[in-house]
mmCIF file with all atom_site columns, C-alpha atoms in Angstrom:
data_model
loop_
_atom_site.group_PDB
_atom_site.id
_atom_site.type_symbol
_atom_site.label_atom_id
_atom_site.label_alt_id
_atom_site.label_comp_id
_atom_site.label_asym_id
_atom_site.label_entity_id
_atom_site.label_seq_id
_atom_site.pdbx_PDB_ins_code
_atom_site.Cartn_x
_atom_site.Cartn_y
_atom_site.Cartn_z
_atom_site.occupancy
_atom_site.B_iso_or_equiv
_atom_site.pdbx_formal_charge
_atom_site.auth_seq_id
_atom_site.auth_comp_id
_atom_site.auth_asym_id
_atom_site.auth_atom_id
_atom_site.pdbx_PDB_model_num
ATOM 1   C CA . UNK A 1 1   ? -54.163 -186.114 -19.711 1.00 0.00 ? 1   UNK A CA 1
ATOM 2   C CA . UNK A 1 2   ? -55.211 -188.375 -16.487 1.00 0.00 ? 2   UNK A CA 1
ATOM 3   C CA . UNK A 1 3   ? -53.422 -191.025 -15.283 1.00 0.00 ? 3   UNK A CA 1
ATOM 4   C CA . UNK A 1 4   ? -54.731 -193.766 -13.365 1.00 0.00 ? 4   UNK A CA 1
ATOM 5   C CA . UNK A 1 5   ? -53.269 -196.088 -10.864 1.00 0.00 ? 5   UNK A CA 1
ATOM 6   C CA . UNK A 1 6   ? -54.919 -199.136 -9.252  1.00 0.00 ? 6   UNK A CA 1
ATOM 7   C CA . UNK A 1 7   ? -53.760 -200.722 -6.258  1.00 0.00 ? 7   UNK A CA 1
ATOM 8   C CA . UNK A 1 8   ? -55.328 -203.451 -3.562  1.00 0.00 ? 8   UNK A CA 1
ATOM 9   C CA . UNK A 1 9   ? -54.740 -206.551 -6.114  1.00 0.00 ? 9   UNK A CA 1
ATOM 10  C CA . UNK A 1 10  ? -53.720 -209.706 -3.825  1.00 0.00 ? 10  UNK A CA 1
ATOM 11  C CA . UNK A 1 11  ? -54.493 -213.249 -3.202  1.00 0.00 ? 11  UNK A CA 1
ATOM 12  C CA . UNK A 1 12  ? -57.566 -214.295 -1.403  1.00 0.00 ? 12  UNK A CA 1
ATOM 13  C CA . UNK A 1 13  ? -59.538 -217.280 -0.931  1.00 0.00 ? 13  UNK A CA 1
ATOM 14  C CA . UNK A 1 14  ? -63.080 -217.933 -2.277  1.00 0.00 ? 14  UNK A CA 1
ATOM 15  C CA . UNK A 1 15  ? -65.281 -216.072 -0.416  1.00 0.00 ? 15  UNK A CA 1
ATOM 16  C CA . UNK A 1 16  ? -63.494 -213.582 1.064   1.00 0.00 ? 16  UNK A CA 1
ATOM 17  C CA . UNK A 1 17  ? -63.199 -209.809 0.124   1.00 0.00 ? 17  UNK A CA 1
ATOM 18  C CA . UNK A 1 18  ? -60.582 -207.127 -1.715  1.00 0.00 ? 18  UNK A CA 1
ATOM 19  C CA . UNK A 1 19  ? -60.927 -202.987 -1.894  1.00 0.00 ? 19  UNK A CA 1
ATOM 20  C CA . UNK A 1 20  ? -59.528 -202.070 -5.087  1.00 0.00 ? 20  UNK A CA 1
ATOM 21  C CA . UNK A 1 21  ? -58.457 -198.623 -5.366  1.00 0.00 ? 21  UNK A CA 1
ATOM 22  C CA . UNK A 1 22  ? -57.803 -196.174 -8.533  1.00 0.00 ? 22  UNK A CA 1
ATOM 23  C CA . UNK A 1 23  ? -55.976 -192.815 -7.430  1.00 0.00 ? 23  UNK A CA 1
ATOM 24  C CA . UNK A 1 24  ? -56.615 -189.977 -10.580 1.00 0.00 ? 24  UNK A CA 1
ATOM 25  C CA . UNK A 1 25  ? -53.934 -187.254 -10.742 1.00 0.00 ? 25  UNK A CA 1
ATOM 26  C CA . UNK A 1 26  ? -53.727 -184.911 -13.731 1.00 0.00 ? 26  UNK A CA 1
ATOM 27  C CA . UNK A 1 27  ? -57.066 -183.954 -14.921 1.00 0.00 ? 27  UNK A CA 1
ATOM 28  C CA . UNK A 1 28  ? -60.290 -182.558 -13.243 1.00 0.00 ? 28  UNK A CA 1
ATOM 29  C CA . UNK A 1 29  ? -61.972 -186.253 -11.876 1.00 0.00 ? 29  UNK A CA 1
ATOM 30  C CA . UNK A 1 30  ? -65.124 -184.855 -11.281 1.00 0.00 ? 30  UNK A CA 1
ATOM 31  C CA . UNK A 1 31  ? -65.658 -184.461 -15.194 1.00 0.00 ? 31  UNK A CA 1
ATOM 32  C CA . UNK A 1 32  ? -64.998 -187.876 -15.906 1.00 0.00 ? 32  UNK A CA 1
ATOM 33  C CA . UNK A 1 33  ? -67.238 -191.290 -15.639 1.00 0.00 ? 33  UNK A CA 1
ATOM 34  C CA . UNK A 1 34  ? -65.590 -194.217 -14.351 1.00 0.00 ? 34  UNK A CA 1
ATOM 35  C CA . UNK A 1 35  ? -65.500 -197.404 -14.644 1.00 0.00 ? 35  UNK A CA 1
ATOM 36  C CA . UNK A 1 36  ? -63.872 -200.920 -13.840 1.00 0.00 ? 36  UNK A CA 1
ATOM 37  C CA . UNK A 1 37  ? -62.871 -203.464 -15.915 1.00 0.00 ? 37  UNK A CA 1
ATOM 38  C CA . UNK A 1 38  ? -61.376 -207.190 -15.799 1.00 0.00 ? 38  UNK A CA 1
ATOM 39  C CA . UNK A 1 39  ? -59.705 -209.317 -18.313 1.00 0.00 ? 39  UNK A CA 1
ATOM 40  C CA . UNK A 1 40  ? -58.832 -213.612 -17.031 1.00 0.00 ? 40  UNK A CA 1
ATOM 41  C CA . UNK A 1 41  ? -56.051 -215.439 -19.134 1.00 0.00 ? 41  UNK A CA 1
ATOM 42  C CA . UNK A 1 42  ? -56.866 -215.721 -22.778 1.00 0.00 ? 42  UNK A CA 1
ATOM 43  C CA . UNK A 1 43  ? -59.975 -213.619 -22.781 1.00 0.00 ? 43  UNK A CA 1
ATOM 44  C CA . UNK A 1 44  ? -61.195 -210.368 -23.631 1.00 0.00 ? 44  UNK A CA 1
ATOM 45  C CA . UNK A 1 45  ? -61.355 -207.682 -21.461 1.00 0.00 ? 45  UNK A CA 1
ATOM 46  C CA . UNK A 1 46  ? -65.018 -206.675 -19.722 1.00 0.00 ? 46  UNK A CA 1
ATOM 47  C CA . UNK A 1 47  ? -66.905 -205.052 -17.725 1.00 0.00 ? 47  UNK A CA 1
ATOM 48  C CA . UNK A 1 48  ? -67.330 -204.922 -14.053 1.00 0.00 ? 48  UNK A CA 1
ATOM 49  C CA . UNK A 1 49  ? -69.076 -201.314 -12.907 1.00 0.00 ? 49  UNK A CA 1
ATOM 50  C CA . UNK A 1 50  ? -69.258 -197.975 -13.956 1.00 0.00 ? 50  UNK A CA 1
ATOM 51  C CA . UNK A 1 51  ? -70.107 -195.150 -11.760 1.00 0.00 ? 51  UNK A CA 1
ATOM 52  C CA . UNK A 1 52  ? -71.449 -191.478 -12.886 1.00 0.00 ? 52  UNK A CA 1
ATOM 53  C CA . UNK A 1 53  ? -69.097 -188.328 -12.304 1.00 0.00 ? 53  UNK A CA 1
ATOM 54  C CA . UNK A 1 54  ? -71.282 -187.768 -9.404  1.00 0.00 ? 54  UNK A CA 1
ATOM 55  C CA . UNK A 1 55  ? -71.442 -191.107 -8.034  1.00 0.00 ? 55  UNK A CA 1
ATOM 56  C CA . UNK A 1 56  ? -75.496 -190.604 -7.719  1.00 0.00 ? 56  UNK A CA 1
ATOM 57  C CA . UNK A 1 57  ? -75.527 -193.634 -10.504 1.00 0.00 ? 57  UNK A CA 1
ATOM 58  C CA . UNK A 1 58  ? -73.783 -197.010 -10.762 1.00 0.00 ? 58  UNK A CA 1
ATOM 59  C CA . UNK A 1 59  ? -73.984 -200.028 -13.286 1.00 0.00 ? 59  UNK A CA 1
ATOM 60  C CA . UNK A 1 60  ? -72.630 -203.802 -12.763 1.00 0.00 ? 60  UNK A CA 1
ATOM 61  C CA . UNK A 1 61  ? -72.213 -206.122 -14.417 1.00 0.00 ? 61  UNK A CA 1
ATOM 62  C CA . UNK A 1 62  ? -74.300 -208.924 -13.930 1.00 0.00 ? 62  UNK A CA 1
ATOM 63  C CA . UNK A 1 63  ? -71.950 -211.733 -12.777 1.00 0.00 ? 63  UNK A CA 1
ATOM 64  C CA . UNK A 1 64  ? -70.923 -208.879 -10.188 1.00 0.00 ? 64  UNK A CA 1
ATOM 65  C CA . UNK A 1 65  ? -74.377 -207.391 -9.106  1.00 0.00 ? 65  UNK A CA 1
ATOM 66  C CA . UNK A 1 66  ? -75.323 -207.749 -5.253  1.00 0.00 ? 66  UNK A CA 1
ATOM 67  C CA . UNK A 1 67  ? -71.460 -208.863 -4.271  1.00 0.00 ? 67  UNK A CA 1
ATOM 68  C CA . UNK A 1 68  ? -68.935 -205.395 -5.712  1.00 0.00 ? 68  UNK A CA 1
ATOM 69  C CA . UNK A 1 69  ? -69.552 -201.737 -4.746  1.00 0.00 ? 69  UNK A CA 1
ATOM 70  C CA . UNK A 1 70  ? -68.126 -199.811 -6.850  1.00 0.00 ? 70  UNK A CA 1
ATOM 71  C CA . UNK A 1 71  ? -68.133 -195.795 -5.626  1.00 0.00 ? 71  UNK A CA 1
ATOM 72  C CA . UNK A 1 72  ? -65.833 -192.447 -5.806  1.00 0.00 ? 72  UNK A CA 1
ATOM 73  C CA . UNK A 1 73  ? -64.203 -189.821 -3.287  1.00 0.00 ? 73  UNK A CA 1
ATOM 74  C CA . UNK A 1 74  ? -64.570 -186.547 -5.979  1.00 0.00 ? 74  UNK A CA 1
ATOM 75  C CA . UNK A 1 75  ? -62.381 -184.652 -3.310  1.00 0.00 ? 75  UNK A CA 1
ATOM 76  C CA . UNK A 1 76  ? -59.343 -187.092 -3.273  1.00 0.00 ? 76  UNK A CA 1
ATOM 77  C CA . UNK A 1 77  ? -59.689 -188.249 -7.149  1.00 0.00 ? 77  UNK A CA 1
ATOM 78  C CA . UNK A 1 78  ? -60.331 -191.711 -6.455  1.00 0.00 ? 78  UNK A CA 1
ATOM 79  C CA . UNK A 1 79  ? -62.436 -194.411 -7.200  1.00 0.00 ? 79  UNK A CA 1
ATOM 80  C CA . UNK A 1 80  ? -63.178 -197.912 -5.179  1.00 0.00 ? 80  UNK A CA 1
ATOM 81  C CA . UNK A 1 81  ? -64.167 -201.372 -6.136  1.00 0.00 ? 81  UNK A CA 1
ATOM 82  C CA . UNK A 1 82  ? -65.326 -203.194 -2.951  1.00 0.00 ? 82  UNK A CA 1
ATOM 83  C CA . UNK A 1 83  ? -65.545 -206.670 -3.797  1.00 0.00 ? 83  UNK A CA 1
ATOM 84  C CA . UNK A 1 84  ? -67.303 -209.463 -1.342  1.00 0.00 ? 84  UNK A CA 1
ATOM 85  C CA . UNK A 1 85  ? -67.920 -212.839 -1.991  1.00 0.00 ? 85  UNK A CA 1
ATOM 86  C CA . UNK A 1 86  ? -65.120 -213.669 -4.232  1.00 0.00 ? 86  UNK A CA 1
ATOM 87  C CA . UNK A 1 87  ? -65.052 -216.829 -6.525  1.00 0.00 ? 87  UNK A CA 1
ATOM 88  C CA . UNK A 1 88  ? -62.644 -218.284 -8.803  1.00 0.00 ? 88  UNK A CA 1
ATOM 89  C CA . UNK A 1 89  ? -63.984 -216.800 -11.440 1.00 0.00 ? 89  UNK A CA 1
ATOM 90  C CA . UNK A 1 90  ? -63.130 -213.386 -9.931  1.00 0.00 ? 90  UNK A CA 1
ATOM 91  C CA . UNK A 1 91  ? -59.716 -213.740 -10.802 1.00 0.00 ? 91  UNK A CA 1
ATOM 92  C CA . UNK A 1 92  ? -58.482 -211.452 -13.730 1.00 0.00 ? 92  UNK A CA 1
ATOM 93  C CA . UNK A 1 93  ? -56.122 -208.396 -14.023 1.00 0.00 ? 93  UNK A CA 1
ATOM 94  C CA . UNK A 1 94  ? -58.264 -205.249 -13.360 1.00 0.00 ? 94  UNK A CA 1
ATOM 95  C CA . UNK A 1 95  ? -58.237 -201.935 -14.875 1.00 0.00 ? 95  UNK A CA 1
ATOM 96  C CA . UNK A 1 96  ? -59.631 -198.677 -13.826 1.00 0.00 ? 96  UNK A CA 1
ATOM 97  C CA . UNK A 1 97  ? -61.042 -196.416 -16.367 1.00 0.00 ? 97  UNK A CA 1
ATOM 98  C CA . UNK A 1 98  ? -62.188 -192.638 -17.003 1.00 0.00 ? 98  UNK A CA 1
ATOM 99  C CA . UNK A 1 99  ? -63.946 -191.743 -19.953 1.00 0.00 ? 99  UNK A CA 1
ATOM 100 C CA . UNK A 1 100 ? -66.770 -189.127 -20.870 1.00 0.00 ? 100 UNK A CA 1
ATOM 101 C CA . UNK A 1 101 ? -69.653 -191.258 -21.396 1.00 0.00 ? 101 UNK A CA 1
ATOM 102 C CA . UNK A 1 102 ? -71.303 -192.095 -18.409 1.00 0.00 ? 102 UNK A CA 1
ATOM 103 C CA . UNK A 1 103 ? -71.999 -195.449 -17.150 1.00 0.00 ? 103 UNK A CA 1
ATOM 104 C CA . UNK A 1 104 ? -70.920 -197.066 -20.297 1.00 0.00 ? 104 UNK A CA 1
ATOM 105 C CA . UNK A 1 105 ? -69.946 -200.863 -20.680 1.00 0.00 ? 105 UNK A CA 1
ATOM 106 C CA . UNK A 1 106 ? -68.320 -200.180 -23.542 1.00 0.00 ? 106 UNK A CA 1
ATOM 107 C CA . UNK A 1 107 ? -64.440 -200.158 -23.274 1.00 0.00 ? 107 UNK A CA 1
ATOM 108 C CA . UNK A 1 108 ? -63.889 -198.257 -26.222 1.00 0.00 ? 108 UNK A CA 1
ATOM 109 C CA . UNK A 1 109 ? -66.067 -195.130 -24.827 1.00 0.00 ? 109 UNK A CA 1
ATOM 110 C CA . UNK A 1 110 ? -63.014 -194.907 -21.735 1.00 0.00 ? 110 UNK A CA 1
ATOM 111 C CA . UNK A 1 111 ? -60.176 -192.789 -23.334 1.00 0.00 ? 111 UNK A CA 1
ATOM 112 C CA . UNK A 1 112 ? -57.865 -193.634 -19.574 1.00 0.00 ? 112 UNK A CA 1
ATOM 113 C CA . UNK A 1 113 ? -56.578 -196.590 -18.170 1.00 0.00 ? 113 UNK A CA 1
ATOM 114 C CA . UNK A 1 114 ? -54.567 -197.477 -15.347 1.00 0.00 ? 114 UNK A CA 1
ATOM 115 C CA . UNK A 1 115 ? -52.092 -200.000 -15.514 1.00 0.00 ? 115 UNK A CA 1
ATOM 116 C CA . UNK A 1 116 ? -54.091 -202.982 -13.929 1.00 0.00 ? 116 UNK A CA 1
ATOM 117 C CA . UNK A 1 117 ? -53.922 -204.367 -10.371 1.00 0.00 ? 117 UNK A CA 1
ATOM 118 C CA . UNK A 1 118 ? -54.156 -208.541 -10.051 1.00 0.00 ? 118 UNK A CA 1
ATOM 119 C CA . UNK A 1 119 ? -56.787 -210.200 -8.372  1.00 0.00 ? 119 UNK A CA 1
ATOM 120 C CA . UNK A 1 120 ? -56.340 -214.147 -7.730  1.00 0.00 ? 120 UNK A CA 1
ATOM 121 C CA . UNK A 1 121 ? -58.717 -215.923 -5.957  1.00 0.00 ? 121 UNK A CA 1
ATOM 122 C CA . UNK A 1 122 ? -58.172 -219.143 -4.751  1.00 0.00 ? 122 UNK A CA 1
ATOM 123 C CA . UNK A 1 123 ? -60.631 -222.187 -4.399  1.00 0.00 ? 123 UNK A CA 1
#
C-alpha cells in the first residue's frame, strides 16, 4: 500500500510559478510510474504529466507542455511538478498518482492517490 501526499498548493498570480511536491512512504517508489493530475470546479479530472519509474521519460499534457516539469528524487520517494507561467486556467485541485503503467494518461491505470494540494491562480 503507498500513500501519497502533495504539498506546495497556494495562491499566485498569472504568470508566476508553484513547486508541487508528492512525498511516497509505504511501498518501493522506484517500481511505480507517476503521474499528476488536475480537476477545476465542475469538471472531470485530467491529466497533467506522467514520468517513468526512472524518470529517463516524461509525458504532458498539451495545455502544460513547454511551461511544467514534472521529475522524481527515487532516493527520497518523491515526485515534483514545477510549474512556470501560470494562467487562470491553471487553477484546479491537484493529485499525485502512482500506478504500474508507465506514462499513462489514463487515470484509471493509477491504483494511488494523494489527497490533492490547491492551486489558484489569480488574473
Amino acid at each position: 500500500q503507498v500513500q501519497l501526499v502533495e504539498s506546495g498548493g497556494g495562491l499566485v498570480q498569472s504568470g508566476g510559478s508553484l513547486r508541487l511536491s508528492c512525498a511516497a512512504s509505504g511501498g518501493t517508489f522506484s517500481s511505480y510510474a507517476m503521474g499528476w493530475f488536475r480537476q477545476a470546479p465542475g469538471k472531470e479530472r485530467d491529466f497533467v504529466a506522467s514520468i517513468s519509474r526512472g524518470g529517463t521519460s516524461t509525458k504532458y499534457a498539451d495545455s502544460v507542455k513547454g511551461r511544467f516539469t514534472i521529475s522524481r528524487d527515487n532516493a527520497k520517494n518523491t515526485v515534483h511538478l514545477q510549474m512556470n507561467s501560470l494562467k487562470s486556467e491553471d487553477t484546479a485541485v491537484y493529485y499525485c498518482a502512482a500506478g504500474v503503467a508507465s506514462l499513462s494518461f489514463y487515470s484509471g491505470t493509477y491504483g494511488y492517490w494523494g489527497q490533492g494540494t490547491q492551486v489558484t491562480v489569480s488574473s
